[in-house]
XYZ file of N, CA, C and O in Angstrom:
540
model
N 0.762 -1.258 -0.043
C -0.054 -0.034 0.070
C 0.739 1.416 0.267
O 0.560 2.204 -0.681
N 2.116 1.121 0.693
C 2.899 2.492 0.831
C 3.379 2.431 -0.847
O 3.497 3.689 -0.780
N 3.680 1.814 -1.503
C 4.137 1.870 -2.747
C 3.266 2.539 -3.490
O 3.489 3.401 -4.572
N 1.773 2.344 -3.392
C 0.726 2.708 -4.241
C 0.750 4.468 -3.914
O 0.433 5.247 -4.931
N 0.756 4.480 -2.558
C 0.657 6.003 -2.021
C 1.786 6.989 -2.778
O 1.625 7.896 -2.991
N 3.064 6.125 -2.713
C 4.187 7.039 -3.296
C 3.861 7.301 -4.892
O 4.280 8.240 -5.256
N 3.333 6.269 -5.437
C 3.347 6.456 -6.883
C 2.445 7.574 -7.253
O 2.292 8.225 -7.941
N 1.096 7.413 -6.190
C 0.092 8.664 -6.486
C 0.787 9.833 -6.260
O 0.504 10.955 -6.984
N 1.297 9.857 -4.951
C 2.072 11.151 -4.918
C 3.277 11.951 -5.894
O 3.076 12.885 -5.974
N 3.927 10.656 -6.496
C 4.812 10.999 -7.569
C 4.062 11.682 -8.974
O 4.468 12.723 -9.320
N 2.709 10.931 -8.995
C 1.840 11.440 -10.242
C 1.498 12.880 -9.979
O 1.324 13.598 -10.810
N 1.078 12.843 -8.503
C 0.520 14.306 -8.447
C 1.671 15.347 -8.605
O 1.309 16.296 -8.914
N 2.696 15.209 -8.166
C 3.857 16.285 -8.119
C 4.441 16.387 -9.536
O 4.363 17.512 -9.904
N 4.478 15.383 -10.398
C 4.598 15.256 -11.731
C 3.423 16.130 -12.382
O 3.856 17.177 -13.385
N 2.473 15.911 -11.946
C 1.157 16.663 -12.549
C 1.512 18.106 -12.492
O 0.968 19.251 -13.262
N 1.474 18.302 -11.351
C 1.742 19.897 -10.665
C 2.872 20.503 -11.493
O 2.825 21.611 -11.840
N 4.137 19.971 -11.472
C 5.218 20.556 -12.293
C 4.896 20.569 -13.945
O 5.523 21.527 -14.366
N 4.138 19.635 -14.144
C 4.043 19.822 -15.775
C 3.296 21.089 -16.163
O 3.320 21.700 -17.157
N 2.213 21.527 -15.012
C 1.701 22.965 -15.244
C 2.574 23.873 -15.316
O 2.297 25.080 -15.769
N 3.975 23.772 -14.750
C 4.837 25.055 -14.551
C 5.741 24.888 -15.586
O 6.714 25.635 -15.555
N 5.765 24.004 -16.619
C 6.672 23.891 -17.513
C 6.834 25.184 -18.237
O 8.131 25.487 -18.666
N 5.729 26.113 -18.689
C 5.959 27.151 -19.277
C 5.947 28.314 -18.315
O 5.397 28.167 -17.468
N 6.143 29.262 -18.819
C 5.986 30.618 -17.970
C 4.514 31.015 -18.093
O 3.797 30.838 -18.963
N 4.010 31.433 -16.886
C 2.646 31.659 -17.059
C 2.160 32.995 -17.527
O 2.924 33.858 -17.427
N 1.010 32.988 -18.305
C 0.421 34.066 -18.601
C -0.381 34.601 -17.729
O -1.439 34.321 -17.343
N 0.011 35.661 -16.888
C -0.854 36.583 -15.798
C -1.560 37.400 -16.291
O -2.098 38.245 -15.561
N -1.828 37.475 -17.690
C -2.533 38.883 -18.263
C -2.023 40.084 -18.267
O -2.762 41.121 -18.704
N -0.864 40.382 -17.903
C -0.303 41.650 -17.641
C 0.654 41.799 -18.932
O 1.531 42.700 -19.007
N 0.856 40.988 -19.968
C 1.736 41.178 -20.940
C 3.209 40.407 -20.735
O 3.865 41.033 -21.406
N 3.155 39.927 -19.592
C 4.597 39.517 -19.360
C 5.275 38.198 -19.970
O 6.338 38.134 -20.507
N 4.132 37.350 -20.668
C 4.425 36.159 -21.308
C 4.066 36.414 -22.609
O 2.714 36.260 -22.765
N 4.958 36.131 -23.677
C 4.488 35.563 -25.014
C 3.658 34.444 -25.115
O 4.171 33.508 -24.505
N 2.131 34.328 -25.688
C 1.756 32.863 -25.688
C 2.402 32.025 -26.847
O 1.687 31.586 -27.610
N 3.644 31.897 -26.821
C 4.177 30.866 -27.950
C 3.507 29.385 -27.908
O 3.432 29.096 -29.203
N 3.362 28.934 -26.817
C 2.806 27.539 -27.191
C 1.243 27.686 -27.593
O 0.849 26.757 -28.539
N 0.481 28.821 -27.296
C -0.970 28.999 -27.788
C -0.724 29.290 -29.254
O -1.483 28.504 -29.869
N 0.113 29.862 -29.586
C 0.275 30.239 -30.867
C 0.825 29.049 -31.799
O 0.089 28.799 -32.965
N 1.700 28.330 -31.433
C 1.874 26.923 -31.900
C 0.888 26.163 -31.972
O 0.798 25.137 -33.123
N -0.043 25.945 -31.063
C -0.990 25.081 -31.132
C -2.172 25.534 -32.068
O -3.127 24.847 -32.665
N -2.376 26.835 -32.032
C -3.447 27.700 -32.797
C -3.252 27.802 -34.420
O -4.324 27.875 -35.031
N -2.139 27.852 -34.741
C -1.490 28.259 -36.358
C -0.795 27.439 -36.887
O 0.094 26.526 -36.160
N -0.995 26.798 -38.141
C -0.037 26.036 -38.709
C 1.210 26.594 -38.794
O 1.687 27.575 -39.050
N 2.312 25.448 -39.048
C 3.486 25.568 -39.349
C 3.875 26.111 -40.607
O 3.090 25.656 -41.274
N 4.854 27.126 -40.613
C 5.688 27.603 -41.981
C 6.919 27.752 -41.734
O 7.473 28.792 -41.258
N 7.619 26.631 -41.769
C 9.244 26.747 -41.362
C 9.223 26.873 -39.873
O 8.493 26.192 -39.161
N 10.335 27.819 -39.548
C 10.140 28.186 -38.051
C 9.115 28.881 -37.455
O 9.127 29.310 -36.427
N 8.287 29.671 -38.577
C 7.279 30.580 -38.256
C 5.995 29.780 -38.076
O 5.713 28.561 -38.189
N 4.676 30.507 -38.038
C 3.567 30.116 -38.113
C 2.646 30.791 -38.972
O 2.910 32.002 -39.415
N 1.605 30.328 -39.462
C 0.690 30.797 -40.661
C -0.943 30.653 -40.302
O -1.289 29.531 -39.787
N -1.490 31.562 -40.650
C -3.038 31.585 -40.573
C -3.604 31.803 -41.983
O -3.080 32.830 -42.549
N -3.948 30.647 -42.639
C -4.049 31.122 -43.822
C -5.155 31.577 -44.505
O -5.467 32.156 -45.805
N -6.176 32.330 -43.640
C -7.206 32.982 -44.056
C -7.200 34.541 -43.491
O -7.779 35.370 -44.153
N -6.686 34.533 -42.285
C -7.048 36.053 -41.506
C -5.949 36.928 -41.742
O -4.661 36.493 -41.844
N -6.444 38.262 -41.706
C -5.322 39.111 -41.987
C -4.349 39.590 -40.833
O -5.058 39.095 -39.534
N -3.733 40.401 -40.775
C -2.536 40.704 -39.843
C -3.401 41.074 -38.485
O -3.242 40.877 -37.157
N -4.316 42.299 -38.818
C -5.006 42.955 -37.663
C -5.972 41.876 -36.862
O -5.999 41.814 -35.803
N -6.534 40.965 -37.602
C -7.388 40.033 -37.072
C -6.586 38.930 -36.311
O -7.041 38.711 -35.104
N -5.342 38.416 -36.577
C -4.621 37.494 -35.738
C -3.983 38.323 -34.638
O -4.171 37.749 -33.512
N -3.923 39.574 -35.016
C -3.201 40.141 -33.948
C -4.089 40.289 -32.547
O -3.807 40.119 -31.499
N -5.450 40.551 -32.945
C -6.520 40.649 -32.069
C -6.607 39.167 -31.198
O -7.010 39.252 -29.982
N -6.866 38.159 -32.123
C -6.720 36.938 -31.387
C -5.631 36.581 -30.388
O -5.851 36.220 -29.333
N -4.474 36.902 -30.797
C -3.242 36.752 -30.083
C -3.409 37.488 -28.696
O -3.324 37.293 -27.811
N -3.440 38.665 -29.005
C -3.692 39.955 -27.884
C -4.927 39.320 -27.111
O -5.010 39.614 -25.988
N -5.879 38.971 -27.708
C -6.948 38.637 -26.871
C -6.865 37.382 -25.950
O -7.144 37.303 -24.589
N -5.786 36.451 -26.443
C -5.376 35.496 -25.276
C -4.454 35.847 -24.294
O -4.493 35.240 -23.267
N -3.690 36.627 -24.843
C -2.528 36.868 -23.866
C -2.084 38.392 -24.085
O -1.528 38.895 -25.007
N -2.673 39.270 -23.200
C -2.683 40.698 -23.524
C -1.055 41.172 -23.572
O -0.433 40.916 -22.580
N -0.577 42.028 -24.836
C 0.621 42.424 -24.939
C 0.630 43.790 -24.000
O -0.303 44.328 -23.792
N 2.017 44.176 -23.686
C 2.376 45.341 -23.061
C 1.996 46.748 -24.191
O 1.818 47.706 -23.642
N 2.113 46.175 -25.568
C 2.117 47.371 -26.490
C 1.695 46.646 -27.676
O 1.857 45.557 -28.081
N 0.996 47.534 -28.389
C 0.897 47.108 -30.022
C 1.054 48.323 -30.908
O 0.812 49.300 -30.633
N 1.882 47.927 -31.986
C 2.114 48.994 -33.206
C 1.763 48.301 -34.431
O 2.280 47.186 -35.002
N 1.053 49.254 -35.056
C 0.732 48.780 -36.469
C 1.542 49.533 -37.419
O 1.526 50.790 -37.324
N 2.205 48.960 -38.355
C 2.934 49.525 -39.080
C 2.565 49.332 -40.749
O 2.977 48.127 -40.935
N 1.851 49.965 -41.425
C 1.382 49.578 -42.586
C 0.310 48.296 -42.548
O -0.681 48.408 -41.598
N 0.618 47.315 -43.071
C -0.390 45.935 -42.914
C 0.564 45.206 -42.222
O 0.113 43.936 -42.032
N 1.333 45.464 -41.203
C 1.977 44.514 -40.293
C 1.797 45.178 -39.035
O 1.313 46.448 -38.569
N 1.660 43.933 -37.990
C 1.291 44.297 -36.476
C 2.283 43.666 -35.478
O 2.695 42.612 -35.950
N 2.732 44.800 -34.814
C 3.723 44.079 -33.748
C 3.064 44.305 -32.533
O 2.613 45.113 -32.217
N 3.151 43.123 -31.727
C 2.729 42.944 -30.160
C 3.916 42.931 -29.330
O 4.782 41.944 -29.719
N 4.063 43.648 -28.445
C 5.277 43.464 -27.402
C 4.954 42.963 -26.093
O 3.847 43.350 -25.613
N 5.820 41.976 -25.710
C 5.604 41.413 -24.614
C 6.868 41.521 -23.911
O 7.633 42.367 -24.265
N 7.029 41.363 -22.425
C 8.059 41.636 -21.700
C 9.401 41.291 -22.414
O 10.404 42.194 -22.536
N 9.767 40.095 -22.970
C 11.166 39.670 -23.248
C 10.767 39.478 -24.824
O 11.701 38.691 -25.330
N 9.703 39.660 -25.480
C 9.646 38.832 -26.750
C 8.621 40.020 -27.636
O 7.906 40.922 -27.172
N 8.747 39.851 -29.099
C 7.935 40.707 -29.947
C 7.506 39.531 -31.025
O 8.019 38.598 -31.386
N 5.971 39.639 -30.988
C 5.471 38.781 -32.040
C 5.201 39.857 -33.188
O 4.548 40.821 -32.973
N 5.454 39.495 -34.513
C 5.227 40.176 -35.427
C 4.371 39.425 -36.366
O 4.508 38.477 -36.820
N 3.382 40.237 -37.171
C 2.187 39.447 -37.913
C 2.240 40.305 -39.165
O 2.015 41.639 -39.205
N 2.314 39.821 -40.124
C 2.556 40.281 -41.586
C 1.809 39.475 -42.611
O 1.409 38.341 -42.477
N 1.203 40.231 -43.753
C 0.753 39.408 -44.571
C 1.588 38.305 -45.157
O 2.725 38.401 -45.384
N 0.883 37.094 -45.551
C 1.436 36.183 -46.173
C 0.430 35.114 -47.134
O -0.644 34.815 -46.393
N 0.428 35.450 -48.514
C -0.628 34.804 -49.422
C -1.706 35.449 -48.799
O -2.058 36.492 -49.056
N -2.823 34.527 -48.766
C -4.149 35.070 -48.487
C -4.312 35.546 -46.937
O -5.206 35.714 -46.583
N -3.316 34.908 -46.127
C -3.535 35.250 -44.892
C -2.340 35.888 -43.982
O -2.046 36.964 -44.328
N -1.727 35.439 -42.985
C -0.861 35.952 -42.183
C 0.379 35.180 -41.727
O 0.165 33.875 -41.637
N 1.459 35.476 -41.600
C 2.790 35.049 -41.233
C 2.834 35.775 -39.502
O 2.925 36.669 -39.519
N 3.218 34.490 -38.626
C 3.168 34.899 -37.390
C 4.670 34.571 -37.036
O 5.032 33.378 -37.111
N 5.503 35.583 -36.483
C 6.795 35.590 -36.088
C 6.939 35.922 -34.705
O 6.635 36.898 -34.241
N 7.629 34.828 -33.778
C 8.030 35.225 -32.435
C 9.360 35.314 -32.394
O 10.256 34.317 -32.724
N 9.963 36.431 -31.642
C 11.296 36.646 -31.452
C 11.579 37.202 -30.085
O 10.721 37.987 -29.671
N 12.901 36.938 -29.611
C 13.168 37.582 -28.358
C 13.180 39.343 -28.720
O 13.455 39.388 -29.848
N 13.063 39.989 -27.498
C 13.016 41.602 -27.890
C 14.068 41.899 -28.583
O 13.941 42.742 -29.614
N 15.340 41.693 -28.151
C 16.738 42.152 -29.018
C 16.844 41.743 -30.314
O 16.855 42.394 -31.103
N 16.358 40.518 -30.729
C 16.456 39.932 -31.940
C 15.349 40.446 -32.784
O 15.514 41.122 -33.986
N 14.419 40.624 -32.195
C 13.041 41.341 -33.131
C 12.997 42.813 -33.376
O 13.012 43.168 -34.275
N 13.476 43.518 -32.480
C 13.824 44.894 -32.553
C 15.071 45.233 -33.496
O 14.779 46.025 -34.526
N 16.047 44.457 -33.508
C 17.058 44.453 -34.503
C 16.368 43.991 -35.909
O 16.718 44.770 -36.991
N 15.715 43.321 -36.030
C 14.975 42.754 -37.501
C 14.107 43.962 -37.798
O 13.927 44.042 -39.083
N 13.140 44.264 -37.102
C 12.054 45.041 -37.340
C 12.433 46.755 -37.119
O 11.451 47.297 -36.808
N 13.430 46.935 -36.774
C 13.848 48.255 -36.315
C 13.418 49.500 -37.356
O 12.911 50.487 -36.896
N 13.284 49.177 -38.742
C 12.817 50.069 -39.532
C 11.388 50.402 -39.346
O 10.671 51.534 -39.272
N 10.530 49.664 -38.552
C 9.135 49.737 -38.042
C 9.129 50.148 -36.684
O 8.335 51.138 -36.413
N 10.062 49.806 -35.921
C 9.828 49.832 -34.320
C 10.580 51.125 -33.705
O 10.596 51.722 -32.596
N 11.664 51.445 -34.401
C 13.036 52.345 -34.079
C 12.430 53.415 -33.434
O 13.118 54.024 -32.428
N 11.384 54.278 -33.597
C 10.688 55.295 -33.085
C 9.815 55.186 -32.305
O 9.389 56.153 -31.563
N 9.562 54.053 -32.064
C 8.161 53.432 -31.476
C 8.445 52.943 -29.899
O 8.016 53.534 -28.785
N 9.281 51.848 -30.079
C 9.712 51.186 -28.721
C 11.078 51.356 -28.702
O 12.080 51.608 -29.170
N 11.422 51.089 -27.076
C 12.876 51.454 -26.686
C 13.957 50.514 -27.422
O 13.845 49.139 -27.388
N 15.241 51.028 -27.899
C 16.200 50.195 -28.134
C 16.997 49.477 -27.120
O 17.435 50.011 -26.146
N 16.887 48.129 -27.266
C 17.397 47.430 -26.424
C 19.106 47.774 -26.039
O 19.443 47.378 -24.928
N 19.549 48.023 -27.060
C 21.099 48.192 -27.155
C 21.313 49.747 -26.469
O 22.411 50.023 -26.161
N 20.401 50.579 -26.650
C 20.709 51.819 -26.199
C 20.174 52.243 -24.874
O 20.464 52.772 -23.960
N 19.443 51.149 -24.127
C 19.013 51.335 -22.681
C 19.986 51.152 -21.931
O 20.547 50.130 -21.801
N 20.127 51.985 -20.970
C 20.867 52.110 -19.842
C 22.294 52.227 -20.396
O 23.276 52.265 -19.399
N 22.587 52.972 -21.592
C 23.874 53.145 -21.944
C 24.420 54.331 -21.197
O 23.555 55.486 -21.084
N 25.244 54.431 -20.451
C 25.858 55.453 -19.510
C 27.290 56.175 -20.460
O 27.947 56.951 -19.391
N 27.600 55.993 -21.309
C 28.738 56.558 -21.876
C 30.037 55.867 -21.558
O 29.958 55.061 -20.995
N 31.011 56.179 -22.453
C 32.310 55.710 -22.198
C 33.533 56.450 -21.645
O 34.490 55.735 -21.457
N 33.249 57.699 -21.847
C 34.477 58.586 -21.504
C 34.362 58.698 -19.796
O 33.743 58.535 -19.274
N 35.679 59.530 -19.818
C 36.024 59.590 -18.146
C 35.072 60.558 -17.561
O 34.842 61.851 -18.013
N 34.278 60.390 -16.786
C 33.484 61.089 -15.913
C 32.031 61.106 -16.677
O 31.154 61.675 -16.244
N 31.979 60.463 -17.887
C 30.834 61.038 -18.468
C 29.548 59.868 -18.202
O 29.774 58.723 -18.257
N 28.485 60.225 -17.480
C 27.158 59.580 -17.104
C 27.548 58.631 -15.967
O 27.045 57.480 -15.556
N 28.727 59.015 -15.117
C 28.785 58.219 -14.048
C 28.493 58.978 -12.758
O 28.519 60.160 -12.736
């Protein structure tokens, strides 16, 4: 009987830890819903694809699932900002391409769209390098 109890306890612990595998989405824009995006949209290489919906519609779906800290529309593209990530949604065929990148990589990649809107991760906190400057 003791073995059965241990097995049950281990299963309960495993189930509890399994729910902690990804970062929780607490609704304040801290966590990009990459797992949900992977389940919701079709694979397109390393990215995801919605074969029917326009970028604005896909952005509303993603933001509705896990609220972004910011949204920026640039022409026919939509960018959703999360604490450490950027989700970029752009037109692709009759639908949309969904790309998820960490903030620094995404900012560099889409700087022509985001450069005047969101903070540059390479410029934030820069204090200068000369003697006495910014210290």
